[in-house]
XYZ file of C-alpha atoms in Angstrom:
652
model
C -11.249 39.467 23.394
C -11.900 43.327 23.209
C -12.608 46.133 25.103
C -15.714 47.825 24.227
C -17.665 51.209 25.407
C -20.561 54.062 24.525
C -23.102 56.099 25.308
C -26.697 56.707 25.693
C -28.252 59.860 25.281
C -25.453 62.747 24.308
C -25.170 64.534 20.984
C -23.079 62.681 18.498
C -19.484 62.774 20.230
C -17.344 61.224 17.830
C -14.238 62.479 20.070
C -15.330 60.889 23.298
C -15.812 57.469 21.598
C -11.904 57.812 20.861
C -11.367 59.013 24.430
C -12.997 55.631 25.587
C -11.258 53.373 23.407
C -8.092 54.732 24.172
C -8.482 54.169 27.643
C -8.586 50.327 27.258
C -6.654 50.205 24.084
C -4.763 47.337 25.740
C -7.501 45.162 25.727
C -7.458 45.490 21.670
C -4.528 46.435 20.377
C -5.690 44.859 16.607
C -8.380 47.090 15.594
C -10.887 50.102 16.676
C -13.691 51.769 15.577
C -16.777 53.880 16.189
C -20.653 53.570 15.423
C -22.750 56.975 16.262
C -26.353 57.013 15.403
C -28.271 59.856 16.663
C -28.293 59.614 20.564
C -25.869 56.517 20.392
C -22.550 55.944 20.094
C -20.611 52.863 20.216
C -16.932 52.026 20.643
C -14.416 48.951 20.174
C -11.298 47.667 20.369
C -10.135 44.130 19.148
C -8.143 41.009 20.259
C -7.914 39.270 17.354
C -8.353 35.747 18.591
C -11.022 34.135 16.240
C -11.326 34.505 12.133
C -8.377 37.401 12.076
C -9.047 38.662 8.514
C -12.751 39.308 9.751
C -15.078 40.190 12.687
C -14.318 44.098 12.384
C -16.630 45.920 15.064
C -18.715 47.874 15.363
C -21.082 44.932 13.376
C -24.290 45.848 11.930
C -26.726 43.181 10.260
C -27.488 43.520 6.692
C -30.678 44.990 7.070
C -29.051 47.922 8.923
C -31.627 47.350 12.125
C -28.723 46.002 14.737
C -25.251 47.327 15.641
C -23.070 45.281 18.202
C -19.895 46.056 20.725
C -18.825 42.757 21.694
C -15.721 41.370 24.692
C -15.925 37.816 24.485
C -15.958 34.472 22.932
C -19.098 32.413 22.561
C -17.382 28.956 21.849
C -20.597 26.830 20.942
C -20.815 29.533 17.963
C -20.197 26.604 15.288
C -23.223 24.685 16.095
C -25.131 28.000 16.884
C -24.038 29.264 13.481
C -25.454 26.280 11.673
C -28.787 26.317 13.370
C -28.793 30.181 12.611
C -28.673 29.492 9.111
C -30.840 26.654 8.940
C -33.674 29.419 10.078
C -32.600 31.622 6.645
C -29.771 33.817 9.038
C -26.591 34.325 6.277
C -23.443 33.850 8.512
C -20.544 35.078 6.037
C -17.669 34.624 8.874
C -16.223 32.426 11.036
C -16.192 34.765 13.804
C -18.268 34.622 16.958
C -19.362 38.077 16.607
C -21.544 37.788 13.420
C -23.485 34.586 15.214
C -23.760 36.738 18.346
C -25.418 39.351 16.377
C -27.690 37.157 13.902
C -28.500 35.440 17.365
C -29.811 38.824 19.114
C -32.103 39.279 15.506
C -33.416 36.289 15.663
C -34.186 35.273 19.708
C -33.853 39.090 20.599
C -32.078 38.571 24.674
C -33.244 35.450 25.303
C -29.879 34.206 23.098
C -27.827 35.036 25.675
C -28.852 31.706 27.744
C -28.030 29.701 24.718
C -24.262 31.268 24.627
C -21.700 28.536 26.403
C -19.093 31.113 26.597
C -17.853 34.773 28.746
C -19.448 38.139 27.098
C -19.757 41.776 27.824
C -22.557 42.939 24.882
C -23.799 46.103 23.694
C -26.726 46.599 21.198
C -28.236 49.096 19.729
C -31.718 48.706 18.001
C -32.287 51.399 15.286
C -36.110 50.497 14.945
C -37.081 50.679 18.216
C -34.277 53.106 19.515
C -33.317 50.526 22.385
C -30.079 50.176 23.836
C -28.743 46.222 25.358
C -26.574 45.436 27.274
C -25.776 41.758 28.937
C -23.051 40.399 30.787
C -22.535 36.400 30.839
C -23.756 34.062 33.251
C -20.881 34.450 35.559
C -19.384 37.601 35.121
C -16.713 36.417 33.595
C -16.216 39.340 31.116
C -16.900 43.110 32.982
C -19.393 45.517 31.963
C -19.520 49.130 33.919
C -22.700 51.544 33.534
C -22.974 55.162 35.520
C -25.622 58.042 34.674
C -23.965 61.616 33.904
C -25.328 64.358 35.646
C -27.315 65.022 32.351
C -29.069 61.571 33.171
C -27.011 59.770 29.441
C -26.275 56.609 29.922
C -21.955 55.398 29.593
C -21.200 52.162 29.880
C -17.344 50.573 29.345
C -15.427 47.155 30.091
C -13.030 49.436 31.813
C -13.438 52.221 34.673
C -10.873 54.556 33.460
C -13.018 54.400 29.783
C -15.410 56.380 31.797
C -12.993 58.752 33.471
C -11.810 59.298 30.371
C -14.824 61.193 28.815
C -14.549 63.706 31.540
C -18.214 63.351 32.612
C -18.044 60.880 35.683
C -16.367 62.530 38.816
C -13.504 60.162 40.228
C -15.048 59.964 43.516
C -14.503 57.162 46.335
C -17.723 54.861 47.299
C -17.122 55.287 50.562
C -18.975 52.147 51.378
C -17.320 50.132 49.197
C -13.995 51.638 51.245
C -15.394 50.225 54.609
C -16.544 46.886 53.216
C -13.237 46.526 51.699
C -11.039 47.548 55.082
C -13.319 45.961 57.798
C -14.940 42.777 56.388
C -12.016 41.885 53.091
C -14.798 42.070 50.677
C -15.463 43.945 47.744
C -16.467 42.887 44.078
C -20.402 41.162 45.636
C -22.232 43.367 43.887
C -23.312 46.415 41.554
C -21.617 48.944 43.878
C -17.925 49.732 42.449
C -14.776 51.488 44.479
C -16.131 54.461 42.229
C -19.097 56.621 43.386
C -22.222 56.226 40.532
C -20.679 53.028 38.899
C -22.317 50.148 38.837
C -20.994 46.587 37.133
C -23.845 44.505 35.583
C -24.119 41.379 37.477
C -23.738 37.918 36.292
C -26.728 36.868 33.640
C -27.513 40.051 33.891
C -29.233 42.239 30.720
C -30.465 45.842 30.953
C -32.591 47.479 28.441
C -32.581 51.275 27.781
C -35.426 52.199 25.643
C -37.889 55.682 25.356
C -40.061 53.985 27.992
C -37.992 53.705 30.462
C -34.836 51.143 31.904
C -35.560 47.373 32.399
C -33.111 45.066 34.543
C -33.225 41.683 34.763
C -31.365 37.792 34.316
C -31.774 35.988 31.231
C -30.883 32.860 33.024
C -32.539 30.773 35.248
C -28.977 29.396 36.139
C -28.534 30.581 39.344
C -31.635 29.994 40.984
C -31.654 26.223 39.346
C -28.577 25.552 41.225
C -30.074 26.993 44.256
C -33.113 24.601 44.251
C -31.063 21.633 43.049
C -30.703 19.458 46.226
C -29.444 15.552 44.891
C -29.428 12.846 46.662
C -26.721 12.609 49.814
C -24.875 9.354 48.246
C -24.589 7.633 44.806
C -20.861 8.704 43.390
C -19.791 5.831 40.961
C -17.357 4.682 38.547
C -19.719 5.770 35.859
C -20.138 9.187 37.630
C -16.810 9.575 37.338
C -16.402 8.851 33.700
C -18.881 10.800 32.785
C -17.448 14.002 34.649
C -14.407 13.646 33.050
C -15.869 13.677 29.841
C -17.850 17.118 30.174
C -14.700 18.466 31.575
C -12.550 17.361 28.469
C -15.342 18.554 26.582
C -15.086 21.930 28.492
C -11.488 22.194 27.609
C -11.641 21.015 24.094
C -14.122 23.952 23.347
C -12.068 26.596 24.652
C -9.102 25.261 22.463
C -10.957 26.738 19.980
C -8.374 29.901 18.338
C -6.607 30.918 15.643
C -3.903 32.183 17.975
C -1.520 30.183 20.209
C -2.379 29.153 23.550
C -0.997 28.333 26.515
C -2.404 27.321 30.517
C -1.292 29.035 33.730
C 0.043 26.344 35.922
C -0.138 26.634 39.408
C 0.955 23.378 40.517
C -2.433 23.019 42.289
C -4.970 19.952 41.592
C -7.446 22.478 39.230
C -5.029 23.888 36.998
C -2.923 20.597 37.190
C -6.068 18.996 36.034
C -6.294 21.483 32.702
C -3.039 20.863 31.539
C -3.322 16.930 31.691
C -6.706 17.167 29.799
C -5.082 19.349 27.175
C -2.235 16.911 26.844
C -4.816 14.024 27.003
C -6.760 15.682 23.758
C -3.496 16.147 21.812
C -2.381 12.678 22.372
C -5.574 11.349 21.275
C -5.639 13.570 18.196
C -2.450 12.462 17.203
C -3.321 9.097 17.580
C -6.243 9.497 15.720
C -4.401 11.579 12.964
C -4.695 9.566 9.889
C -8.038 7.443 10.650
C -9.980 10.091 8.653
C -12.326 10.729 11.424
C -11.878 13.935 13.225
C -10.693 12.809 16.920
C -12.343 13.043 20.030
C -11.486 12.988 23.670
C -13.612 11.469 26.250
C -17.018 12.104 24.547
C -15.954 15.318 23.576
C -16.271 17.654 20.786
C -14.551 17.430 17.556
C -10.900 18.138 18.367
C -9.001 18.941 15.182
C -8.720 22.164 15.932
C -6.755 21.605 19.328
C -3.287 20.473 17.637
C -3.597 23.821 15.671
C -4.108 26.316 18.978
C -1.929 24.508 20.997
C 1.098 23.937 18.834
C 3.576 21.383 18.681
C 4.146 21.483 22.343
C 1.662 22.446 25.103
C 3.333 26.243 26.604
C 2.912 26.076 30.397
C 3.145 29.486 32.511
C 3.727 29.489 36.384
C 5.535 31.616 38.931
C 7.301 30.528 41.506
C 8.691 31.548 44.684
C 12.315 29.516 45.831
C 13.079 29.832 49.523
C 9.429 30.475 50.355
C 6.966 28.371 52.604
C 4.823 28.802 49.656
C 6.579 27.693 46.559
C 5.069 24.876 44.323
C 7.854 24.519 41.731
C 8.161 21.217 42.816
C 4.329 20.595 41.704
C 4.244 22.448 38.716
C 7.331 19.956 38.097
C 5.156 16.906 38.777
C 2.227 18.121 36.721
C 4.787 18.631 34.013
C 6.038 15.504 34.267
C 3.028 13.342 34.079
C 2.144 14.764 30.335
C 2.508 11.887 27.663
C 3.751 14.827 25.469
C 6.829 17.206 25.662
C 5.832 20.684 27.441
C 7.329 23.944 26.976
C 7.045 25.385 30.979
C 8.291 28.393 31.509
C 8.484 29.602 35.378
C 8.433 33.158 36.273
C 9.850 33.817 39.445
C 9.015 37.219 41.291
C 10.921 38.376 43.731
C 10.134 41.439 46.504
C 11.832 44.131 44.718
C 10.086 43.308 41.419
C 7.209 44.014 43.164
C 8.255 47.166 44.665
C 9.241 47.936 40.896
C 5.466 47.127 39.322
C 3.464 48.087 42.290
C 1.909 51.213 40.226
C 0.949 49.170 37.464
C -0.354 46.697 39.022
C -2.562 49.074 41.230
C -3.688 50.741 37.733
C -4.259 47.111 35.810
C -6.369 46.004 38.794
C -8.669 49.711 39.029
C -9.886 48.670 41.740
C -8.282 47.813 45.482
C -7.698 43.687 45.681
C -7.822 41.847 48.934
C -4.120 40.668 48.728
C -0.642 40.673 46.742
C -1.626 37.408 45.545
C -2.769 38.710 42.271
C 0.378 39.800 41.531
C 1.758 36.973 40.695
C -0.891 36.317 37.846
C 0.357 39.599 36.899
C 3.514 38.505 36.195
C 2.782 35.416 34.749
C 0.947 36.963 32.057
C 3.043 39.396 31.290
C 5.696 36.507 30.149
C 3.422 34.924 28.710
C 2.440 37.469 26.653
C 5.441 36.935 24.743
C 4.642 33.395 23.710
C 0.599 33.262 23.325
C -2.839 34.885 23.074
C -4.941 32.970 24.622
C -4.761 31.429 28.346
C -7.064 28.625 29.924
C -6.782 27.781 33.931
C -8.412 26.580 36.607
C -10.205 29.589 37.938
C -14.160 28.409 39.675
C -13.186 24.997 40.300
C -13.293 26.143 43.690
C -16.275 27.946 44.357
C -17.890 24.511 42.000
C -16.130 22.097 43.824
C -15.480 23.107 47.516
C -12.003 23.717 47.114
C -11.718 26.362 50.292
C -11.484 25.320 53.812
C -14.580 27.519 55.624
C -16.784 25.521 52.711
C -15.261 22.493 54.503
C -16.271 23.741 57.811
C -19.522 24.523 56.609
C -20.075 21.128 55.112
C -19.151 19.536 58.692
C -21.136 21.785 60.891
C -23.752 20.266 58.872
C -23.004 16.786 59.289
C -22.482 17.565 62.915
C -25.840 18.708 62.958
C -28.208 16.707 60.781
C -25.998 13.163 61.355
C -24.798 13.756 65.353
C -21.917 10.649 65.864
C -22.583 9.494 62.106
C -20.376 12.610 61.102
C -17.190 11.654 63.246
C -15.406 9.651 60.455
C -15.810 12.704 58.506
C -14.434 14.670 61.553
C -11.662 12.984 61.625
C -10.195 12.651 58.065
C -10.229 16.532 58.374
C -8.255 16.670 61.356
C -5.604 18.107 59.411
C -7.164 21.019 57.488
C -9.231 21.738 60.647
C -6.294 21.380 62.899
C -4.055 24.125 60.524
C -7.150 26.344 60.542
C -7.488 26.387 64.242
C -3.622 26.537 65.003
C -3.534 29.454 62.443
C -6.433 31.782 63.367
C -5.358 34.505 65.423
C -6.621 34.413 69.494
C -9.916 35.353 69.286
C -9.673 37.769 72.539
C -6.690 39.608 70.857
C -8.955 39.856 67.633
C -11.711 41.532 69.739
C -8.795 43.884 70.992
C -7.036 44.710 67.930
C -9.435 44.394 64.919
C -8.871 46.400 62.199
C -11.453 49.079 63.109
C -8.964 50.156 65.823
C -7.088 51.631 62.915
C -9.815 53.452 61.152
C -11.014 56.924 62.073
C -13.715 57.000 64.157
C -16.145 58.817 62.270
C -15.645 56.669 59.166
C -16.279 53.805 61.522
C -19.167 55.576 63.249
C -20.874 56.212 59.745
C -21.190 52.751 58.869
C -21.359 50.895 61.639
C -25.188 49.272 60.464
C -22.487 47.615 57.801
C -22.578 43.622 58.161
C -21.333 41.184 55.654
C -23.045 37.523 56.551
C -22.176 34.361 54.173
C -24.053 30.883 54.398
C -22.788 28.877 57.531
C -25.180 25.682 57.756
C -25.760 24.815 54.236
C -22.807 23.595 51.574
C -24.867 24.207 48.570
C -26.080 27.581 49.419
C -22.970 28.344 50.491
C -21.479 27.577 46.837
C -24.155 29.131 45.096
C -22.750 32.241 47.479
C -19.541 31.831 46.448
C -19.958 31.523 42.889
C -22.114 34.936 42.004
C -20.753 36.779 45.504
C -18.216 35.624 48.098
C -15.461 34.351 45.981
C -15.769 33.961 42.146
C -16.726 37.736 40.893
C -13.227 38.962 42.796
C -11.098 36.364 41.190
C -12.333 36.812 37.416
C -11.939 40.592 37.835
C -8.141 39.968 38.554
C -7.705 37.515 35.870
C -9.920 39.450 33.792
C -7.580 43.055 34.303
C -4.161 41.044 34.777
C -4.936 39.388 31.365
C -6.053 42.395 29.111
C -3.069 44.430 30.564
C -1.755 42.338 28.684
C -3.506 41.771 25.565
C -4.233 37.986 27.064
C -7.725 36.451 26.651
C -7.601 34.115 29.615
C -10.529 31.195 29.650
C -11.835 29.224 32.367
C -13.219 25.685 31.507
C -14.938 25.004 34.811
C -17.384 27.378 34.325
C -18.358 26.174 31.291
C -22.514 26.657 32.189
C -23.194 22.715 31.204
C -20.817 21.487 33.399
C -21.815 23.595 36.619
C -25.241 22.182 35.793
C -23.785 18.625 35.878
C -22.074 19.443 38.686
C -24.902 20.529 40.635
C -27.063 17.657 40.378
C -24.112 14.964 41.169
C -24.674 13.674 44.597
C -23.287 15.333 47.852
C -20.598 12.945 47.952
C -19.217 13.867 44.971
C -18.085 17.137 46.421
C -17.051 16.490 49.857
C -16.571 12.965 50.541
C -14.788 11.192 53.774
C -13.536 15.027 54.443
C -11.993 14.801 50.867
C -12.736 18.114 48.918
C -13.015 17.838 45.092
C -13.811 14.266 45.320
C -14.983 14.212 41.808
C -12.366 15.722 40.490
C -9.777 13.562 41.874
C -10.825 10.285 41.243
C -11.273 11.823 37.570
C -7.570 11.988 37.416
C -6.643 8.951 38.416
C -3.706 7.603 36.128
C -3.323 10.959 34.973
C -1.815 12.971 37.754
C 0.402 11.613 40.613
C -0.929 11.310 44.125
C 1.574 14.472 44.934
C -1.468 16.371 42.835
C -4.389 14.623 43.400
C -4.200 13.992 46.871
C -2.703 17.482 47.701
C -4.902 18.918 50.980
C -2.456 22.193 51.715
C -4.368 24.546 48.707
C -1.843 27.242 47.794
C -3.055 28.913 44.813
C -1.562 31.508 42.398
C -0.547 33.626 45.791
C 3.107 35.152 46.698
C 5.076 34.903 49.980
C 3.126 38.143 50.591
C 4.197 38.665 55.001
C 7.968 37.768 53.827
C 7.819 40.223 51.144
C 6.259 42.894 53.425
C 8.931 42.282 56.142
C 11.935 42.728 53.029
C 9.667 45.826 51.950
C 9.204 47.453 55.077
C 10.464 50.629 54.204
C 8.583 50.916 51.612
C 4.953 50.198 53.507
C 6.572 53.053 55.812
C 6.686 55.543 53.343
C 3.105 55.020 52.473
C 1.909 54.918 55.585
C 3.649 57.833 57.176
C 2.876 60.159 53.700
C 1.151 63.197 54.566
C -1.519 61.765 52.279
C -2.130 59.005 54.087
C -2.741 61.435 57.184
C -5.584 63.555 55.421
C -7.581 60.594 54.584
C -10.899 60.394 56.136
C -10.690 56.697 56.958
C -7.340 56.086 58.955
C -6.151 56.461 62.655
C -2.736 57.350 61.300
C -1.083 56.884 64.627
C -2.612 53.730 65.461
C -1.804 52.761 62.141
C 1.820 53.319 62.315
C 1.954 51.836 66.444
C 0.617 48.662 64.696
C 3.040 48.118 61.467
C 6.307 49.149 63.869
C 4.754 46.157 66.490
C 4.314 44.123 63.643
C 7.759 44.755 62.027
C 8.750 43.708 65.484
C 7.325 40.411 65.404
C 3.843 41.079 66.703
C 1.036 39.124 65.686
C -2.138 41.466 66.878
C -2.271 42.330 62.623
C -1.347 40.500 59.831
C 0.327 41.530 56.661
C -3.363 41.128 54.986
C -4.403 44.209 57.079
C -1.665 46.759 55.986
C -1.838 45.389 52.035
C -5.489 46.890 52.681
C -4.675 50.090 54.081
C -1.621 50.543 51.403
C -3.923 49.578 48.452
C -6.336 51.777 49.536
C -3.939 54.793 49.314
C -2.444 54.292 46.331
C -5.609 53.546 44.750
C -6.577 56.869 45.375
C -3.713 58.558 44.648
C -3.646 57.151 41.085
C -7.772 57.537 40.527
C -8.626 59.699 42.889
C -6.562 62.407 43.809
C -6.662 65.526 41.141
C -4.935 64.851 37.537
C -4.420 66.787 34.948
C -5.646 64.859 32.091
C -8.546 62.492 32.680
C -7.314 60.009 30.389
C -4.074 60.051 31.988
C -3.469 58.204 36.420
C -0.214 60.131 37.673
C 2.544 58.144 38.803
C 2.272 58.303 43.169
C 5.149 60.001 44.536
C 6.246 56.890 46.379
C 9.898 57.060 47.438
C 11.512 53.729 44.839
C 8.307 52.891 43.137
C 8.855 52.930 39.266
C 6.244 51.582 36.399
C 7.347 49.330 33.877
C 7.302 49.952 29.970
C 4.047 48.793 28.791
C 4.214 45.300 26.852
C 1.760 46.500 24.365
């Protein structure tokens, strides 16, 4: 994993390059370097994860014609490798990067759709003077592009890489801002926090040449599982087995490392599910061990390697919260517990002063406002567990794949309701209990129409944007996940696992979207996904015998999240200080006093707001105080005068 960045169209800037990679030197503290060729220039910095004695970048092929600047890991780059060189490619490594490249010679873009794997990519083509760059099929790895007021071309994995060369204004998108306050979105699209920078979407390549600037997806994937509509019934024992075995193959390719690695443990059903598999595919290999065959797990790829990457005992990361409604210890506890093998589970356990404590750095590691504290406590889990591994699989997309939030629930019933009429009332009524929680927890509507949170934003801002609507699929499940995956959810998730990972120097990997099984996923039957008003359904009965019904059966989702309105209420002072800050005041999008009538009510027990609302208007600030507000070196955020806010020491 790597951080990687360049340029387009400047003079040879050797200095800049090193500007850029010191910006994101945390996402590769193993190894830099520079490539400048006429109007190019290309930067990296490396995670050592794969073949750590090779894989230096920048790579060039032998024949001089390609250069690459490569975040990712490809894990099918074996088999790719071997079909490489059976067309006359020379593959000299064992790293991904080399195949990567030697893939881009030989298929040109279209290799990117035979990558299962995350990647940001940049290459340059000397022949041709064309400049690529491609961003996996779900966005799993970031790539940011902007246009200098000279019209060159900068992209980065990193904001603050472009910042850093001192030719991008900081500036606030101010739409972005309003999305963000009014309708709790941000991250569904090209548009950034930042004025002029764009991220490249998922499957997304763009070509720079002398003729001009070509965008486009190199996937069909998207639009595949758009038109995929399977039949309504038809889940089996069979279908069953056989999702359990592209899952464990899922897994068992993203055990592929020559560093240790560990899983984030949540104590929900989807990470839960990862750590069983990984103990299932050890426990096999062992058992296997000896045979001389190589091991497999349920139809799954070779698995020698996994003993290696995982060690002698599976290392288990999770943070949890005693004394809080939300605390799963006592699942992580259970998931622990129904391993065959002996885990090594370490528990983090944040507390409201900690976060008062890393609040800075966590606004800087995230570069962008996040729709809750929740993140925070990913943050903090891999920041321990930076101490013990390199690599970190969870269970991040099994959600948007697999219907895991309630309002896809609700969608999925309003359907029933109207395509099936009384046929849907069994369904109805094994959901009485998430349905009943949502409707006993949503605020009153008529206080919502009195108090919603454009009665604390300045008029004007209000005024300016107030054509702004955000809309997501109501009557149809699948569309509605498709939504979710590439928009609503997904691309906001893997951006805060992506930045609270690489603070770190963690490569973090997600085995449910492993491209071949969202396919397989897709074309299952309805009832595979929702069945009986049972979420997940596939994924459930697939652990069976392997995690208890505590797990398995679990309908109250928590998530990686922290006791966020406790917190708040300990903090108060704290929010306060933000909020009343003369800084606060001058901002064009706040009603200051209505801001500060609204946090005393709600210190006071009032329920017109929730805590969600002020973690908006707080991020917001800070935000731009660290990337906004004037600095004095544009490589270098100052530290926001907050009254008892400190920054750590940097792990790396």
């Amino acid at each position: 994993m790597c951080g990687i960045a360049g340029y387009l169209g400047l003079a040879p800037d050797p200095d800049l390059l090193e500007r850029m990679g010191r910006a994101q030197a945390h996402r590769g503290p193993d190894g830099d370097g520079i490539f400048v060729d006429g109007p190019v220039g290309l930067s990296h910095r490396r995670l050592s994860v794969i073949d750590l004695d090779a894989g230096a970048q920048p790579m060039t092929t032998a024949d001089g014609r390609y250069t690459i600047v490569y975040n990712g890991e490809v894990y099918n780059h074996a088999e790719l490798g071997a079909e490489l060189t059976d067309l006359g490619h020379q593959v000299r490594t064992r790293c991904d990067t080399e195949v990567v490249l030697e893939a881009f010679a030989e298929w040109g873009a279209d290799a990117f759709d035979r990558f299962n794997g995350m990647f940001a990519l940049a290459v340059w083509d000397a022949a041709t003077q064309t400049l690529t760059l491609a961003r996996d099929h779900f966005g799993i790895k970031p790539l940011h592009v902007t246009r200098t007021a000279s019209g060159a071309w900068l992209f980065a994995s990193e904001i603050p890489a472009l910042l850093a060369t001192g030719l991008v204004p900081a500036a606030p998108d101010d739409t972005t801002v309003y999305r963000y306050l009014r309708h709790r979105v941000h991250d569904d699209g090209r548009p950034t926090f930042f004025a002029g920078v764009e991220r490249l979407l998922p499957a997304e390549v763009v070509t720079i040449s002398p003729t001009g600037v070509e965008r486009r997806n190199f996937s069909t994937l998207r639009d595949d599982l758009t038109r995929t509509r399977p039949a309504e019934h038809g889940t089996d024992d069979e279908t069953v087995r056989d999702f359990r075995a592209r899952f464990t193959d899922a897994v068992a390719l993203r055990l592929r490392s020559d560093v240790p690695v560990g899983t984030s443990l949540s104590g929900g059903l989807d990470s839960s599910a990862v750590v069983v598999t990984i103990d299932r595919l050890l426990h096999e290999r062992d058992g296997d061990a000896g045979r001389g065959d190589a091991g497999r797990g349920d139809a799954g790829p070779r698995t020698d390697h996994v003993t290696a990457a995982v060690g002698p005992r599976q290392s288990t990361f999770s943070a949890v919260f005693p004394g809080y409604r939300n605390d799963e210890e006592s699942y992580v506890d259970d998931a622990v517990a129904s391993c065959t093998r002996p885990i090594a589970a370490h528990k983090t356990r944040p507390t409201s002063d900690e976060l008062r404590r890393d609040l800075l750095d966590f606004v800087r590691t995230q570069q962008e406002p996040v729709i809750s504290t929740g993140p925070y406590a990913q943050y903090r889990v891999m920041r321990d567990a930076s101490c013990a591994v390199t690599v970190m699989l969870d269970g991040q997309g099994a959600d948007e794949l697999l219907a895991g939030y309630v309002p896809q629930l609700v969608v999925h019933l309003r359907s029933l309701v109207r395509t099936h009429r009384w046929a849907a009332l069994p369904a109805l009524w094994s959901s009485r209990d998430v349905v009943g929680h949502l409707l006993a927890t949503r605020p009153n509507p008529l206080r919502r129409r009195r108090t919603g949170v454009t009665a604390l934003l300045a008029p004007r801002f209000t005024a300016s944007h107030r054509e702004d609507g955000y809309r997501v699929e109501g009557d149809d499940l699948r569309s509605r996940l498709v939504h979710d995956l590439y928009v609503g959810s997904l691309p906001a998730l893997l951006r805060y696992e992506d930045r609270n990972t690489m603070r770190f120097s963690i490569e973090g990997r997600v085995p449910f979207l492993d491209p071949n099984l969202v396919r397989a996923v897709f074309a299952l039957p309805d009832d595979a996904v929702i069945h009986h008003g049972w979420n997940k359904r596939i994924l459930r009965d697939s652990m069976t015998g392997r995690l208890p019904a505590s797990i398995r059966l679990r309908r109250n989702k928590i998530g990686f999240t922290t006791p966020q309105h406790d917190w708040f209420r300990e903090q108060s002072d704290l929010l306060r200080d933000v909020l009343t800050s003369a800084s606060f005041a001058g901002r064009p999008y706040f009603d200051q006093p209505a801001v500060l009538a609204a946090f005393e009510r709600w210190v006071e027990g009032s329920d017109d707001f929730d805590s969600m609302v002020f973690w908006r208007l707080v991020n917001v600030e800070l935000w731009l105080r660290e990337f906004i507000d004037p600095a004095t070196d544009p490589e270098v955020t100052t530290m926001a005068a907050t009254p008892g806010v400190t920054a750590p020491v940097p792990a790396h």
